[in-house]
Short mmCIF file of N, CA and C in Angstrom, two decimals:
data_model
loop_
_atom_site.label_atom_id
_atom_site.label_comp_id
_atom_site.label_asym_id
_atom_site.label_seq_id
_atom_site.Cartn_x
_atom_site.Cartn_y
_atom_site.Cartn_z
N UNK A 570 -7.60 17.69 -19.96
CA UNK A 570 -8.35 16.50 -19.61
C UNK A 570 -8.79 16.63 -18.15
N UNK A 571 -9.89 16.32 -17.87
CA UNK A 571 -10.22 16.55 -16.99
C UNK A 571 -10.14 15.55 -15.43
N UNK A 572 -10.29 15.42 -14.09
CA UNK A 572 -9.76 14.24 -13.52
C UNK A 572 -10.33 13.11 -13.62
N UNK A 573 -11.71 13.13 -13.66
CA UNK A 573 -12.76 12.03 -13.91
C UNK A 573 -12.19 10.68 -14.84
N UNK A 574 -11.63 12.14 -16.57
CA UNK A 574 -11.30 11.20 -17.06
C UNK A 574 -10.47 10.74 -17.43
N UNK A 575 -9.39 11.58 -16.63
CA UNK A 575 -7.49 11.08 -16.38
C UNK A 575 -7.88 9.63 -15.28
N UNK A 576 -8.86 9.60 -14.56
CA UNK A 576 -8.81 8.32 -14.18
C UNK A 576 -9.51 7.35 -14.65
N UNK A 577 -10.38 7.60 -15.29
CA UNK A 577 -11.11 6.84 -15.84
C UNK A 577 -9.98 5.88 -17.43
N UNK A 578 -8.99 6.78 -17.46
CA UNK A 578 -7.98 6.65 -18.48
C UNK A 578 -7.22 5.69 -17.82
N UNK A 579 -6.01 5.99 -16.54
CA UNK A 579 -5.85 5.39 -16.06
C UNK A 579 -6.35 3.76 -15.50
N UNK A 580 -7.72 3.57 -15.21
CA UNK A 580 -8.05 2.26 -14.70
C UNK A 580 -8.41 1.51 -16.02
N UNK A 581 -8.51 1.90 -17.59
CA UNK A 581 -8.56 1.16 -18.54
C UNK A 581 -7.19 0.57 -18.78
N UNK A 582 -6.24 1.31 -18.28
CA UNK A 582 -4.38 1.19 -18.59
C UNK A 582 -4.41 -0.04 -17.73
N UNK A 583 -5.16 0.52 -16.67
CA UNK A 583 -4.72 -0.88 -15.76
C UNK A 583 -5.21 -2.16 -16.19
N UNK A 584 -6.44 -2.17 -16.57
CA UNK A 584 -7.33 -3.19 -16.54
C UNK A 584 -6.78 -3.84 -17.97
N UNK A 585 -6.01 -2.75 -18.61
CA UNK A 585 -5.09 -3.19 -19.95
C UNK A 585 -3.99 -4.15 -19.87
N UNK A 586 -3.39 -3.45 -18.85
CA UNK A 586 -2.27 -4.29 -18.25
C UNK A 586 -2.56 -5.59 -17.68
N UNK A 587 -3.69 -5.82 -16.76
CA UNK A 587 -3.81 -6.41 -16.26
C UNK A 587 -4.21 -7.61 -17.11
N UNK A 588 -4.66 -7.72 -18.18
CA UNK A 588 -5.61 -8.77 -19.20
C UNK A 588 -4.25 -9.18 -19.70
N UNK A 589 -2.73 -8.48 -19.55
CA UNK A 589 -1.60 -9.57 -20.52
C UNK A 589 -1.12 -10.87 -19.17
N UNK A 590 -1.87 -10.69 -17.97
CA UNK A 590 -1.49 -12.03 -16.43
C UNK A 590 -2.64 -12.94 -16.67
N UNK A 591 -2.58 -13.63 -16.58
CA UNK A 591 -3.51 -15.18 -16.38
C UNK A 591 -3.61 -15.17 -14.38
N UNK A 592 -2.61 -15.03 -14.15
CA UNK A 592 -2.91 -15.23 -12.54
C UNK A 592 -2.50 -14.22 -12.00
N UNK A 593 -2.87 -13.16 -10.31
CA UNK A 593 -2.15 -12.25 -9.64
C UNK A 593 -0.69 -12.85 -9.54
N UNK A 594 -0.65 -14.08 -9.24
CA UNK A 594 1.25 -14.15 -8.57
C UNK A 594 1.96 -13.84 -9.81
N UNK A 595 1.53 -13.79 -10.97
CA UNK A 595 2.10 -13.07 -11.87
C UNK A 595 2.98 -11.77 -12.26
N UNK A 596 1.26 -11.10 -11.69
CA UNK A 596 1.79 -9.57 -11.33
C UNK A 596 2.82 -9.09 -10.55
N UNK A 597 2.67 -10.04 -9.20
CA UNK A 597 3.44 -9.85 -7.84
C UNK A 597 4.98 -10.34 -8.82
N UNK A 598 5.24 -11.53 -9.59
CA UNK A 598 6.74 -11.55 -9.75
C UNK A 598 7.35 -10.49 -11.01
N UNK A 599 6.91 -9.89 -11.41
CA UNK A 599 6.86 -8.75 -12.49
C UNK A 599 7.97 -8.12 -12.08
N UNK A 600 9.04 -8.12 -12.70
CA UNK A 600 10.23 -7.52 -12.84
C UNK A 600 10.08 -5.97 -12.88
N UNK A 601 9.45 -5.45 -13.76
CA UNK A 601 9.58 -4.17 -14.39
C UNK A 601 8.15 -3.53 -13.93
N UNK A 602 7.57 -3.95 -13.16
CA UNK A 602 6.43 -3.09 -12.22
C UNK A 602 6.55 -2.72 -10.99
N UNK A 603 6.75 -1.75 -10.27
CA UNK A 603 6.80 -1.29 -9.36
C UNK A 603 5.88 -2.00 -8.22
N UNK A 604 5.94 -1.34 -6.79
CA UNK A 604 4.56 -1.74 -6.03
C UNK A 604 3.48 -0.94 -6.14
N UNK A 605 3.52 -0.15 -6.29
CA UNK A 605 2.36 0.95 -6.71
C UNK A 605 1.55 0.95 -8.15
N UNK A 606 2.53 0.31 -9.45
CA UNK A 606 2.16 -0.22 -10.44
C UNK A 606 1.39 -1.59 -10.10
N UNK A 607 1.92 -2.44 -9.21
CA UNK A 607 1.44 -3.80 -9.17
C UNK A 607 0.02 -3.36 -8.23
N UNK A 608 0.29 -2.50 -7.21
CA UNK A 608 -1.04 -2.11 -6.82
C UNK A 608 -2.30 -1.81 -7.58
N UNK A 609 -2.20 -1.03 -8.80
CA UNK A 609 -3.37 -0.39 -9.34
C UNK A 609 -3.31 -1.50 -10.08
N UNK A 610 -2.74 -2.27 -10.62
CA UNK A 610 -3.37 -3.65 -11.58
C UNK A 610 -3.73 -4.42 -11.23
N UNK A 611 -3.76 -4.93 -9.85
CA UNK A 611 -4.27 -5.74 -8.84
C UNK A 611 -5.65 -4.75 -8.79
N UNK A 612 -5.72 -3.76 -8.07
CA UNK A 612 -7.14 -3.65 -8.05
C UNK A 612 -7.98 -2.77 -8.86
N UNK A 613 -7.72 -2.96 -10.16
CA UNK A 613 -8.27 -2.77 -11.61
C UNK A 613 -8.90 -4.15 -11.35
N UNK A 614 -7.95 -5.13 -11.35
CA UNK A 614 -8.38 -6.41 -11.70
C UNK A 614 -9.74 -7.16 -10.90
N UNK A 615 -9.29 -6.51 -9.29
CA UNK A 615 -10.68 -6.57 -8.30
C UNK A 615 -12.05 -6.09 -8.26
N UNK A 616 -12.11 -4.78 -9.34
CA UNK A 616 -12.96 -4.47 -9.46
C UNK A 616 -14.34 -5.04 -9.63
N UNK A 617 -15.17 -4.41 -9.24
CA UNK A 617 -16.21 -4.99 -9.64
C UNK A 617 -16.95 -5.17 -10.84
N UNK A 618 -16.65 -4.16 -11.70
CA UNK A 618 -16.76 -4.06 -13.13
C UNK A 618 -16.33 -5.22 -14.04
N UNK A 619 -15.62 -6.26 -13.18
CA UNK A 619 -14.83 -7.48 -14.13
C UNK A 619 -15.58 -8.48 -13.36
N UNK A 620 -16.02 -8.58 -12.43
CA UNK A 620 -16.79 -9.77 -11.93
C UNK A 620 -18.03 -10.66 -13.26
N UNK A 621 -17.63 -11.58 -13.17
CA UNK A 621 -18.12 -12.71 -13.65
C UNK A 621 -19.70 -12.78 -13.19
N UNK A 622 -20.64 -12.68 -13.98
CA UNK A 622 -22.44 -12.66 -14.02
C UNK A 622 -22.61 -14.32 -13.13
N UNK A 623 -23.41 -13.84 -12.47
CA UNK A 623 -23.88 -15.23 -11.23
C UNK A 623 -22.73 -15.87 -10.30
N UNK A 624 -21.52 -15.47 -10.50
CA UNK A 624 -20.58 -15.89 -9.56
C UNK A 624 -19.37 -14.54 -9.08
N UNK A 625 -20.19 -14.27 -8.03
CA UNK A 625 -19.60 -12.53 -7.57
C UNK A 625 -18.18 -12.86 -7.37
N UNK A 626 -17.51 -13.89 -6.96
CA UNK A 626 -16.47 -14.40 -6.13
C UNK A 626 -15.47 -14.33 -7.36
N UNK A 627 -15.93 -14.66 -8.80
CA UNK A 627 -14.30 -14.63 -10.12
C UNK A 627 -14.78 -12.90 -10.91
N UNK A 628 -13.66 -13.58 -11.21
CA UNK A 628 -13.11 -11.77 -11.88
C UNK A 628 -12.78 -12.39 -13.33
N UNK A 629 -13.30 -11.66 -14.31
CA UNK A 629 -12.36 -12.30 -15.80
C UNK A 629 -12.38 -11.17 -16.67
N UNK A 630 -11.33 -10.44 -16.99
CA UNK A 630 -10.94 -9.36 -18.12
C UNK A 630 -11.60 -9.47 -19.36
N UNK A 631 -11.57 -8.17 -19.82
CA UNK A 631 -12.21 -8.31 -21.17
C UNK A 631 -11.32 -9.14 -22.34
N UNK A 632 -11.61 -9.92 -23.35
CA UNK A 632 -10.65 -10.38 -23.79
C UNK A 632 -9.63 -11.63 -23.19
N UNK A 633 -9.90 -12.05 -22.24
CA UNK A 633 -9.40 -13.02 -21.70
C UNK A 633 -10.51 -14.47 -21.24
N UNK A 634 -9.63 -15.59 -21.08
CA UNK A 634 -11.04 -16.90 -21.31
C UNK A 634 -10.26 -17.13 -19.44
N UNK A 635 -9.60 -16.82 -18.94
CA UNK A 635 -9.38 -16.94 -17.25
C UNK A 635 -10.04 -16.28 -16.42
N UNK A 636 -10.88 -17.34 -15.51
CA UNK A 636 -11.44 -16.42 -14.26
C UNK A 636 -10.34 -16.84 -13.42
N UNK A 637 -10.04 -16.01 -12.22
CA UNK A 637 -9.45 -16.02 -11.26
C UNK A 637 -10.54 -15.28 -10.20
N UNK A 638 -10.33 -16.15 -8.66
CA UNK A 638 -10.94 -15.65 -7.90
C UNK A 638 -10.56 -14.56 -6.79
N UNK A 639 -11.50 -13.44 -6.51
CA UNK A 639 -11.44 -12.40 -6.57
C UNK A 639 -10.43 -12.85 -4.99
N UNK A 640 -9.79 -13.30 -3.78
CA UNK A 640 -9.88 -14.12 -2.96
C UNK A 640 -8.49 -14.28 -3.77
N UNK A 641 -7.79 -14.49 -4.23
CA UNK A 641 -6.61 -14.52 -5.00
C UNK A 641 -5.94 -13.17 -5.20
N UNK A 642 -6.50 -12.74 -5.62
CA UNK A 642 -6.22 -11.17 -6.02
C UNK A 642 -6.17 -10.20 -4.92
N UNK A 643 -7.09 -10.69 -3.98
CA UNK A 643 -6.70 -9.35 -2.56
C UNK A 643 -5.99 -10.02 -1.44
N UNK A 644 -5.06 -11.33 -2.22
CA UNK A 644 -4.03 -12.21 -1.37
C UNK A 644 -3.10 -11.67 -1.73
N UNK A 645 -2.84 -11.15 -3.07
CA UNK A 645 -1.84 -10.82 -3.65
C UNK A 645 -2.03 -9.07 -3.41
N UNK A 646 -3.24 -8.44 -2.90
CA UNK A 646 -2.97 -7.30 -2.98
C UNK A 646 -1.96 -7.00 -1.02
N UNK A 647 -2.82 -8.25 -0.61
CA UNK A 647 -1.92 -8.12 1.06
C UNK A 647 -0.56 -8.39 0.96
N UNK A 648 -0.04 -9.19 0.43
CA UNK A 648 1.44 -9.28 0.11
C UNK A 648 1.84 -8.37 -0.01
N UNK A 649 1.90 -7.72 -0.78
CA UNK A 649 2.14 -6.24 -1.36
C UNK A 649 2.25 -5.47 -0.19
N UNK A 650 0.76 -5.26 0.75
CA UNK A 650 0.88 -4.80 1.68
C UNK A 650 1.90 -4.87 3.30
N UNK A 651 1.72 -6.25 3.10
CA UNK A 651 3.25 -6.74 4.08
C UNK A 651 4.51 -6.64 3.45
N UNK A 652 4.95 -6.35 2.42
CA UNK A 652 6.15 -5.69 1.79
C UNK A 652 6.44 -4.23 2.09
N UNK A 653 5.25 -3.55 2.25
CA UNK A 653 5.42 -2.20 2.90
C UNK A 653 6.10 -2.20 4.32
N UNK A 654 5.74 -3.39 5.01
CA UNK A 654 5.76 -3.27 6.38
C UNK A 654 4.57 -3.12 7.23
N UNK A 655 5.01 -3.78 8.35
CA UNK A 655 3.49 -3.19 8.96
C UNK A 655 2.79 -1.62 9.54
N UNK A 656 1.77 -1.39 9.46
CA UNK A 656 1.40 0.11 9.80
C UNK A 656 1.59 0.38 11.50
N UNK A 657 1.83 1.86 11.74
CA UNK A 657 2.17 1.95 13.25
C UNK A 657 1.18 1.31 14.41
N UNK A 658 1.67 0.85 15.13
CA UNK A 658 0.64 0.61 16.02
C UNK A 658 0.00 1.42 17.07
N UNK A 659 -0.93 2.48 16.59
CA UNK A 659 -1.38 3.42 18.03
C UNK A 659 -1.67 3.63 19.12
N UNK A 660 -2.16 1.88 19.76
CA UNK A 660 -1.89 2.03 21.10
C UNK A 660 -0.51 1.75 21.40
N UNK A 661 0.07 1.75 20.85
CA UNK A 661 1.96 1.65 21.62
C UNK A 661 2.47 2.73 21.29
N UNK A 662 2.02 3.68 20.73
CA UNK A 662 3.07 5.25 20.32
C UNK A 662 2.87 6.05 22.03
N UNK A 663 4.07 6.34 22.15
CA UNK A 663 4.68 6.88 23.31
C UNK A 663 4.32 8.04 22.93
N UNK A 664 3.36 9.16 24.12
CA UNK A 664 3.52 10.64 24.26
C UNK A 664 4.53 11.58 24.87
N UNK A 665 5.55 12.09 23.86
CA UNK A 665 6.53 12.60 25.00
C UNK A 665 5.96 13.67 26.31
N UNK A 666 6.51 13.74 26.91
CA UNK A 666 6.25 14.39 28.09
C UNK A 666 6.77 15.57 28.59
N UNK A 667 6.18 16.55 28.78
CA UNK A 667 6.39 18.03 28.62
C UNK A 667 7.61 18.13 30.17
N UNK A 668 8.90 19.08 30.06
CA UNK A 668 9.64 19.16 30.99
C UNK A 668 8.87 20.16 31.88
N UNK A 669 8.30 20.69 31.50
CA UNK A 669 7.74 22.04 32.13
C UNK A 669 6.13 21.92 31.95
N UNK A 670 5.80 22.12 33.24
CA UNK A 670 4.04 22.21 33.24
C UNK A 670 3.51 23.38 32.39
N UNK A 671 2.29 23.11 31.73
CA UNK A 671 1.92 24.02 30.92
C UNK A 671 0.68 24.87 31.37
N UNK A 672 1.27 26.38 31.30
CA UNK A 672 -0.06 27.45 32.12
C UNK A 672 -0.59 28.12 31.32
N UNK A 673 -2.01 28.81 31.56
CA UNK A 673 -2.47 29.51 30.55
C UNK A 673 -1.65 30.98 30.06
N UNK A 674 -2.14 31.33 29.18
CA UNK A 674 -1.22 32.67 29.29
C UNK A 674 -1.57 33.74 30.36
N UNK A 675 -0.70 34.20 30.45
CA UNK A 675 -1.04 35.09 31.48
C UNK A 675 -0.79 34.26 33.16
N UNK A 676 -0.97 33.33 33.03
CA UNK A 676 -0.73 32.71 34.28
C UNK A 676 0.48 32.56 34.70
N UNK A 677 1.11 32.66 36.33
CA UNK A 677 2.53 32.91 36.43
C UNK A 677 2.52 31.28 37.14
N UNK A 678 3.64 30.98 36.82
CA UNK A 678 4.33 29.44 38.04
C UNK A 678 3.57 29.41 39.22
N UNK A 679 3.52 30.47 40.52
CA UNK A 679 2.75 30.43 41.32
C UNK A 679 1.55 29.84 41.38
N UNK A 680 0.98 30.22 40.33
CA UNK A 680 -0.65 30.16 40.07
C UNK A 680 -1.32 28.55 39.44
N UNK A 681 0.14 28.36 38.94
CA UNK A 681 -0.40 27.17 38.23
C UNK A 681 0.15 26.43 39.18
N UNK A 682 1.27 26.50 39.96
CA UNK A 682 1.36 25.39 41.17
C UNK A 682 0.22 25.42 42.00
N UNK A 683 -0.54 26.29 42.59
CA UNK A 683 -1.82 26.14 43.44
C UNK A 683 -2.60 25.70 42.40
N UNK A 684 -3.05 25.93 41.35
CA UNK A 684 -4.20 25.25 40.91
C UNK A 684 -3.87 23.55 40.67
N UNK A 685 -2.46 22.83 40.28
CA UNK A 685 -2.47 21.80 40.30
C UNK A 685 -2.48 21.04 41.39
N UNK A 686 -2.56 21.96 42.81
CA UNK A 686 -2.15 21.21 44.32
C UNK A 686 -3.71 21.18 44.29
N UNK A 687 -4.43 22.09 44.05
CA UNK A 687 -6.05 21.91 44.66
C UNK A 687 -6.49 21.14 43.64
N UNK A 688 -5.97 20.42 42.33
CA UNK A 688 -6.59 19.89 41.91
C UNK A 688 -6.72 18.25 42.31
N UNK A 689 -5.60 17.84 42.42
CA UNK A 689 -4.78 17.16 43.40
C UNK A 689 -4.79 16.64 44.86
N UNK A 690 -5.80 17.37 45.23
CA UNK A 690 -6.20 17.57 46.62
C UNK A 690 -7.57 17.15 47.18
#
């Protein structure tokens, strides 16, 4: 099988799964789904492929008479996301700091102390 349609397989599973919830907080209290499970059924469910004709904002499964708005669903996909924790923050990551100045090769201590004094200077 090829990947296209190992995923294309996959997001019907989801969008399968997803049509037995009436609401996301559903998904989110789901005993027996993981976060990574609750992830891809959450946004199976966001897709755009399920959006509701003249109202971009609801989402409604095939087989199902519930719209839910899309605004619901990527509330419940941030939850999820603050359950991870929050992501690093890059202006606060500390650069450690080298004990020893760094010279080109070939360059001896001498050489690189004068070039950092004249740079310096």
């Amino acid at each position: 099988m090829s990947i296209s349609a190992m995923s294309m397989n996959e997001i019907h599973a989801n969008s399968l799964l997803a049509s037995t919830f009436t609401h996301p907080r559903e998904v989110l209290a789901n005993p027996f789904l993981d976060a990574l499970q609750k992830r891809c059924v959450l946004a199976a469910w966001a897709s755009d492929a399920f959006a509701v004709e003249g109202k971009p904002w609801l989402r409604q499964l095939p087989g199902s008479n519930a719209q839910v708005r899309i605004g619901d669903i990527l509330a419940a996909l941030k939850l999820l996301d603050d359950d991870d924790g929050a992501p690093p923050c890059p202006g606060r990551a500390t650069i450690p700091k080298s004990r020893r100045p760094i010279r080109a090769v070939g360059q001896t201590a001498r050489e690189s102390r004068r070039r950092l004094a004249d740079i310096h200077a």
